[in-house]
Coordinates of N, CA and C in Angstrom, one line a residue:
X1 N 54.8 80.8 19.6 CA 54.8 81.7 20.7 C 53.3 82.3 21.6
X2 N 52.6 81.0 22.7 CA 51.1 82.1 23.0 C 50.7 83.7 23.4
X3 N 49.8 84.1 22.8 CA 49.3 85.3 23.8 C 49.4 85.5 25.2
X4 N 49.6 86.9 25.5 CA 49.4 87.4 27.1 C 48.9 86.7 27.5
X5 N 46.8 86.2 26.8 CA 46.0 86.2 27.2 C 45.4 85.1 27.2
X6 N 46.2 84.0 27.1 CA 46.6 82.5 26.5 C 47.0 82.1 27.7
X7 N 48.4 82.7 27.7 CA 49.4 82.7 28.8 C 48.4 83.1 30.4
X8 N 48.1 83.7 30.1 CA 47.2 84.3 32.0 C 46.0 83.5 31.9
X9 N 45.2 82.8 31.0 CA 44.4 81.7 31.0 C 45.1 80.1 31.7
X10 N 46.9 80.0 31.7 CA 46.8 78.8 31.4 C 47.5 78.8 32.9
X11 N 48.2 79.6 33.5 CA 48.5 80.1 34.8 C 47.4 80.4 36.0
X12 N 46.2 80.7 35.3 CA 45.0 80.3 36.0 C 44.2 79.3 36.4
X13 N 44.5 78.3 35.5 CA 44.1 77.1 35.6 C 44.5 76.1 37.0
X14 N 46.1 76.3 36.2 CA 47.3 75.8 37.1 C 47.3 76.5 38.5
X15 N 46.5 77.7 38.8 CA 46.2 77.8 40.6 C 45.6 77.0 41.5
X16 N 46.6 76.6 42.6 CA 44.8 75.7 43.3 C 44.0 76.6 43.6
X17 N 42.5 76.1 44.2 CA 41.5 75.9 44.6 C 40.9 75.3 45.8
X18 N 41.1 75.3 46.4 CA 40.7 74.7 47.7 C 39.7 75.7 48.5
X19 N 38.9 73.9 48.9 CA 37.7 74.2 50.4 C 37.9 75.2 50.8
X20 N 37.4 75.5 52.2 CA 37.7 76.1 53.4 C 37.9 74.9 54.4
X21 N 37.5 73.1 53.8 CA 37.3 72.4 54.9 C 38.8 72.2 54.5
X22 N 39.7 72.3 52.9 CA 40.6 71.7 52.2 C 41.5 72.1 53.1
X23 N 41.6 74.1 53.3 CA 42.4 74.8 53.6 C 43.0 74.3 54.3
X24 N 41.5 74.8 55.9 CA 42.1 74.0 57.5 C 42.7 72.9 57.8
X25 N 42.7 72.2 56.4 CA 43.4 70.4 57.2 C 45.0 70.7 56.6
X26 N 45.3 71.5 56.0 CA 47.0 71.7 55.6 C 47.8 72.9 56.6
X27 N 48.8 72.3 56.8 CA 49.2 73.2 58.1 C 49.7 74.3 57.4
X28 N 50.2 75.3 56.2 CA 50.0 75.9 55.6 C 49.6 77.1 56.7
X29 N 48.5 76.8 55.5 CA 47.0 77.3 56.6 C 47.1 78.3 57.8
X30 N 47.5 77.2 58.9 CA 47.7 77.6 60.0 C 49.3 77.9 60.6
X31 N 50.4 77.6 59.4 CA 51.5 78.8 59.6 C 50.4 79.7 59.5
X32 N 50.4 80.6 58.4 CA 50.4 81.3 57.7 C 49.6 82.4 58.6
X33 N 48.4 81.4 59.3 CA 47.8 82.1 60.3 C 48.5 82.8 61.6
X34 N 49.3 82.1 61.9 CA 50.3 82.3 62.6 C 51.0 83.8 62.8
X35 N 52.0 83.3 61.7 CA 53.1 84.3 60.7 C 51.7 85.4 61.3
X36 N 50.9 85.5 60.4 CA 49.8 87.3 60.6 C 49.5 87.6 61.1
X37 N 48.8 86.7 62.5 CA 48.4 86.6 64.4 C 50.1 87.2 64.8
X38 N 51.4 86.1 64.4 CA 51.9 87.7 65.6 C 52.9 88.9 65.1
X39 N 52.7 89.2 63.5 CA 53.4 90.1 63.3 C 52.2 91.5 63.6
X40 N 50.4 91.3 63.2 CA 49.8 92.0 64.1 C 50.1 91.9 65.8
X41 N 50.1 91.2 66.6 CA 50.1 91.3 68.2 C 51.1 91.5 68.2
X42 N 52.0 91.8 67.6 CA 53.3 92.8 68.1 C 53.1 93.7 68.0
X43 N 52.7 94.4 66.9 CA 52.6 95.8 66.2 C 51.3 96.4 66.9
X44 N 50.3 95.0 67.5 CA 49.3 95.9 68.1 C 50.3 96.1 69.9
X45 N 50.2 95.5 70.6 CA 51.6 95.3 71.3 C 51.9 96.9 71.4
X46 N 52.9 96.9 70.8 CA 53.8 98.3 69.5 C 53.2 99.7 70.3
X47 N 52.4 99.3 69.2 CA 51.6 101.0 68.9 C 50.8 101.3 69.9
X48 N 50.2 100.3 70.7 CA 49.2 100.6 71.6 C 49.7 101.3 73.0
X49 N 51.3 100.7 73.2 CA 51.9 101.8 74.2 C 53.2 102.1 74.1
X50 N 53.1 102.1 72.7 CA 54.0 103.8 72.1 C 54.7 105.3 73.1
X51 N 53.5 105.7 73.9 CA 53.8 106.8 74.5 C 54.2 106.9 75.3
X52 N 53.4 106.0 76.3 CA 54.7 104.4 77.6 C 55.7 104.7 77.9
X53 N 56.0 104.2 76.2 CA 57.6 103.4 75.9 C 58.2 104.5 75.2
X54 N 57.7 105.7 75.3 CA 58.8 107.0 74.8 C 58.8 107.7 76.3
X55 N 58.3 107.3 77.2 CA 57.9 108.4 78.3 C 59.2 107.2 79.3
X56 N 59.7 105.9 79.1 CA 60.0 105.1 80.0 C 61.7 105.3 79.2
X57 N 61.9 106.2 78.2 CA 63.5 106.4 76.5 C 63.8 107.9 77.4
X58 N 62.8 108.5 78.2 CA 62.6 109.6 78.4 C 62.7 110.4 77.4
X59 N 61.4 110.6 76.4 CA 60.6 110.8 75.8 C 59.6 111.6 75.8
X60 N 59.0 112.6 75.8 CA 58.0 113.1 75.9 C 57.0 112.0 75.2
X61 N 55.1 112.8 76.2 CA 54.5 111.7 74.9 C 53.9 112.7 73.7
X62 N 54.6 113.3 74.0 CA 54.4 114.0 72.3 C 54.6 113.6 71.2
X63 N 56.8 112.7 71.9 CA 57.2 112.0 70.9 C 56.5 110.4 70.5
X64 N 55.5 110.0 70.8 CA 54.6 108.7 71.2 C 53.9 108.6 70.2
X65 N 53.1 110.3 70.2 CA 52.5 110.5 69.2 C 53.8 111.0 67.7
X66 N 54.3 111.1 67.5 CA 55.2 111.7 66.8 C 56.4 109.8 65.6
X67 N 55.8 109.2 67.0 CA 56.7 107.7 66.5 C 54.9 107.2 65.3
X68 N 53.7 107.0 66.3 CA 53.3 107.0 65.3 C 52.9 106.7 64.0
X69 N 53.1 108.9 64.0 CA 53.4 109.4 62.4 C 53.9 109.0 61.7
X70 N 55.3 108.2 62.5 CA 56.1 107.9 61.9 C 56.1 107.2 61.3
X71 N 55.2 105.9 61.8 CA 55.6 104.7 61.3 C 54.5 104.3 60.3
X72 N 53.3 105.5 60.4 CA 52.3 105.7 59.1 C 52.4 106.3 57.7
X73 N 53.5 107.1 58.5 CA 53.9 108.0 57.3 C 55.2 107.7 56.1
X74 N 56.0 106.4 57.1 CA 57.1 105.8 56.2 C 55.7 103.7 55.5
X75 N 54.8 103.8 56.1 CA 54.4 102.7 55.7 C 53.1 103.6 54.9
X76 N 53.2 104.8 54.1 CA 52.8 105.1 52.7 C 54.0 105.1 51.6
X77 N 55.1 104.5 51.9 CA 56.2 103.8 50.9 C 56.2 103.0 51.3
X78 N 56.4 101.9 52.4 CA 56.6 100.3 52.5 C 55.3 99.4 51.6
X79 N 54.9 100.0 52.0 CA 53.0 99.3 51.6 C 53.3 99.1 50.2
X80 N 53.1 100.4 49.1 CA 53.5 100.3 48.1 C 54.6 99.3 47.3
X81 N 55.5 100.0 48.1 CA 56.6 99.6 47.6 C 57.0 97.8 47.6
X82 N 56.7 97.5 49.0 CA 56.9 96.1 49.5 C 55.4 95.1 48.0
X83 N 54.8 95.9 48.2 CA 53.3 95.2 46.9 C 54.1 95.0 45.5
X84 N 54.3 95.8 45.1 CA 55.2 95.7 44.3 C 56.5 94.8 43.9
X85 N 57.5 95.0 44.9 CA 58.6 93.8 45.0 C 57.7 92.2 45.5
X86 N 56.2 92.4 46.0 CA 56.2 91.1 46.1 C 55.4 90.4 44.9
X87 N 55.4 91.4 43.3 CA 55.3 90.7 42.3 C 55.9 90.3 41.1
X88 N 57.7 90.8 42.3 CA 58.2 90.4 41.6 C 59.5 89.6 42.3
X89 N 59.5 88.8 42.9 CA 59.6 88.1 43.9 C 59.2 87.2 44.8
X90 N 59.6 86.9 45.6 CA 59.2 85.2 46.1 C 57.7 86.4 47.9
X91 N 56.8 86.7 47.6 CA 56.4 86.7 48.6 C 56.4 86.7 50.2
X92 N 56.7 85.1 50.1 CA 57.0 84.2 51.4 C 58.5 84.9 51.9
X93 N 59.7 84.6 51.2 CA 61.1 85.5 51.4 C 60.9 86.9 52.0
X94 N 59.9 87.5 51.0 CA 60.3 89.2 51.5 C 59.1 88.9 52.6
X95 N 58.5 88.3 53.3 CA 57.5 88.6 54.6 C 58.7 88.6 55.2
X96 N 59.4 86.9 54.9 CA 60.3 86.6 56.2 C 61.5 87.3 57.1
X97 N 61.3 88.0 55.4 CA 62.6 89.1 55.6 C 62.5 90.8 56.2
X98 N 60.7 91.0 56.5 CA 60.4 92.3 56.8 C 60.1 91.5 57.9
X99 N 59.7 90.4 58.2 CA 59.1 90.5 59.7 C 60.8 90.2 61.0
X100 N 62.3 90.1 60.4 CA 63.4 90.0 61.0 C 63.4 91.6 60.9
X101 N 63.2 92.3 59.7 CA 63.8 94.2 60.3 C 63.2 94.0 61.6
X102 N 61.8 93.6 61.2 CA 60.3 94.2 61.8 C 60.7 94.1 63.5
X103 N 61.5 92.8 63.5 CA 62.3 91.5 64.8 C 63.3 93.1 65.5
X104 N 64.1 93.3 64.5 CA 65.6 94.1 64.6 C 64.8 95.6 65.2
X105 N 63.9 95.9 64.2 CA 63.3 97.6 65.1 C 63.2 97.3 66.7
X106 N 62.3 96.4 67.1 CA 62.3 96.2 68.0 C 63.3 96.1 69.7
X107 N 64.0 94.5 68.7 CA 65.7 95.2 69.5 C 66.3 96.5 69.2
X108 N 65.9 98.1 68.8 CA 66.1 98.8 68.4 C 65.5 98.9 69.7
X109 N 64.0 99.2 69.6 CA 63.0 100.5 70.5 C 63.8 99.4 71.9
X110 N 64.3 98.7 72.4 CA 64.3 98.3 73.3 C 65.4 98.2 74.3
X111 N 66.0 98.5 73.4 CA 67.9 98.2 73.8 C 68.1 99.8 73.5
X112 N 67.9 100.5 73.0 CA 68.8 101.7 72.6 C 67.8 102.7 73.4
X113 N 69.4 103.6 73.8 CA 68.4 105.1 74.9 C 67.6 105.5 73.9
X114 N 67.6 106.6 74.4 CA 66.2 107.1 74.7 C 66.9 108.6 73.2
X115 N 66.6 108.4 72.9 CA 67.4 109.6 71.5 C 66.7 109.4 70.9
X116 N 65.8 110.8 70.6 CA 64.5 110.8 69.7 C 65.1 110.4 67.7
X117 N 66.4 110.4 67.1 CA 66.8 110.5 66.0 C 66.6 108.3 66.0
X118 N 67.2 107.6 67.2 CA 67.3 106.4 67.5 C 65.3 105.4 67.3
X119 N 64.6 106.2 68.0 CA 63.0 106.3 68.3 C 62.6 106.8 66.3
X120 N 63.1 108.2 65.7 CA 62.2 107.9 64.4 C 62.8 106.8 63.4
X121 N 64.6 106.1 63.9 CA 64.5 105.3 62.9 C 64.0 103.7 63.2
X122 N 63.6 103.6 64.4 CA 62.4 102.8 64.8 C 61.2 102.5 64.4
X123 N 60.7 103.5 64.4 CA 59.6 103.7 64.0 C 59.7 103.4 62.2
X124 N 60.6 104.0 61.4 CA 60.3 104.2 59.9 C 61.2 102.7 59.1
X125 N 61.9 101.5 60.5 CA 61.8 100.3 60.1 C 60.8 99.1 60.8
X126 N 60.3 100.0 61.7 CA 58.6 99.2 62.0 C 57.5 99.3 60.8
X127 N 57.6 99.9 60.2 CA 56.9 100.4 59.2 C 57.0 98.9 58.5
X128 N 58.4 98.2 58.1 CA 58.2 97.8 57.3 C 57.2 96.3 57.1
X129 N 57.3 95.7 58.7 CA 56.3 94.9 58.5 C 55.1 95.6 58.6
X130 N 54.9 96.2 58.9 CA 52.7 97.1 58.2 C 53.0 97.0 56.5
X131 N 54.3 97.4 55.9 CA 55.1 96.9 54.6 C 54.2 95.7 53.6
X132 N 54.1 94.6 54.5 CA 54.5 93.4 54.5 C 53.0 92.7 54.2
X133 N 52.3 94.0 55.5 CA 51.1 93.4 55.3 C 50.2 92.8 54.3
X134 N 50.3 93.1 53.4 CA 49.6 93.3 51.7 C 49.5 91.9 51.4
X135 N 50.6 91.9 51.8 CA 51.9 90.1 51.3 C 51.1 89.3 51.6
X136 N 50.8 89.2 52.9 CA 50.5 87.5 54.0 C 49.0 87.8 53.6
X137 N 48.4 89.0 52.9 CA 46.8 88.2 52.5 C 47.0 88.3 51.2
X138 N 47.7 88.5 50.2 CA 47.7 88.2 49.1 C 47.9 86.4 49.2
X139 N 48.8 86.3 49.6 CA 50.2 84.7 50.2 C 48.5 83.6 50.3
X140 N 47.6 84.0 50.6 CA 46.3 82.9 51.2 C 45.8 82.8 49.9
X141 N 45.9 83.9 49.0 CA 45.3 83.6 47.6 C 46.6 83.0 46.5
X142 N 47.4 83.5 46.9 CA 48.9 82.3 46.4 C 48.6 80.4 46.9
X143 N 48.1 80.0 47.3 CA 48.4 79.1 48.4 C 47.3 78.4 47.9
X144 N 45.6 78.8 48.2 CA 44.8 78.4 48.8 C 43.5 79.1 47.3
X145 N 44.7 80.1 46.2 CA 42.7 80.0 45.2 C 41.6 81.1 45.8
X146 N 41.4 81.4 44.5 CA 40.7 82.8 45.6 C 38.9 82.2 45.0
X147 N 39.3 80.5 45.0 CA 37.0 80.5 45.2 C 37.0 80.4 46.7
X148 N 37.7 80.5 47.6 CA 37.4 80.2 49.0 C 38.0 81.8 50.1
X149 N 38.7 82.1 49.5 CA 39.5 83.5 49.8 C 38.5 84.2 51.5
X150 N 37.9 84.8 51.0 CA 37.3 86.0 51.6 C 37.1 85.4 53.6
X151 N 36.1 83.7 52.8 CA 36.3 83.1 54.2 C 37.7 82.7 54.6
X152 N 38.6 82.0 53.8 CA 39.9 81.8 54.9 C 40.7 82.9 55.3
X153 N 40.3 84.2 54.3 CA 40.9 85.7 55.1 C 40.0 85.7 56.7
X154 N 38.6 85.8 56.3 CA 38.5 85.5 57.3 C 38.4 85.2 59.1
X155 N 38.7 83.7 58.4 CA 38.9 82.6 60.0 C 40.5 83.3 60.3
X156 N 41.1 83.9 59.5 CA 42.5 84.8 60.6 C 42.1 85.4 60.3
X157 N 41.3 86.4 60.3 CA 40.9 87.9 61.1 C 40.3 87.7 62.4
X158 N 40.0 86.3 62.2 CA 39.6 85.8 63.7 C 40.4 85.6 64.6
X159 N 40.8 84.7 64.1 CA 42.4 83.9 65.0 C 42.8 85.7 65.3
X160 N 43.6 86.6 65.2 CA 43.9 87.8 64.2 C 43.5 88.4 65.5
X161 N 41.9 88.6 65.7 CA 41.2 89.3 66.6 C 41.8 88.9 67.8
X162 N 42.0 88.1 68.3 CA 41.8 87.2 69.7 C 43.8 87.3 69.9
X163 N 44.3 87.9 68.8 CA 46.3 88.2 69.4 C 46.5 89.3 70.1
X164 N 45.3 90.4 69.6 CA 44.7 91.8 69.6 C 44.4 92.3 70.6
X165 N 43.4 91.3 70.7 CA 43.3 91.6 72.2 C 44.0 91.1 73.7
X166 N 44.7 89.9 73.7 CA 45.7 89.9 74.2 C 46.8 90.4 74.3
X167 N 47.2 90.4 73.1 CA 49.3 91.4 73.5 C 48.9 92.4 73.5
X168 N 48.5 93.2 73.5 CA 47.9 94.5 74.5 C 48.3 94.5 75.9
X169 N 47.7 93.5 76.7 CA 47.2 93.5 78.0 C 48.7 92.1 78.8
X170 N 48.6 91.7 77.8 CA 50.3 90.9 78.0 C 51.6 91.7 77.5
X171 N 51.7 93.0 77.2 CA 52.8 93.9 76.9 C 52.7 95.3 78.1
X172 N 51.1 95.6 77.9 CA 51.5 96.4 79.3 C 51.7 96.0 81.1
X173 N 51.6 94.4 80.9 CA 52.1 93.4 82.7 C 54.2 93.9 82.1
X174 N 53.9 93.8 81.1 CA 55.6 93.7 80.5 C 56.5 94.5 81.2

């Protein structure tokens, strides 16, 4: 039986190490970039418009501020919990589950009557998407290694920046 240090070295040797060019040629990079873009775009679209959404629901403007606080407070718990969980299970499945839960929270936001307890539930459940944020960034390293991690993440951040710029405008029109 080998020591933990020897095991870590052999596991590290088995990790993929893509160059930027190699990673950009894979569907995995573009699917991951698209998934992260959609997660952040949905979050940006909702958070930017949360006050008008609460007013539309018949609640006060202050409730909109409370929703941002609710999402942030719940994120204090979901981020480390999801990070820990991602170290012990499939990040891909965990992120997919968090995105499904987040989408369900958006359905709750749009279709539910303007009851404060439902909006608080929305905020708490919506934070699952933010909890998955660290996992999505970690998946870049899992799939492509650490050699070009910063450049690959920067490329995805560039794509996400455009989505974050356009989504609030589109959401406002809707």
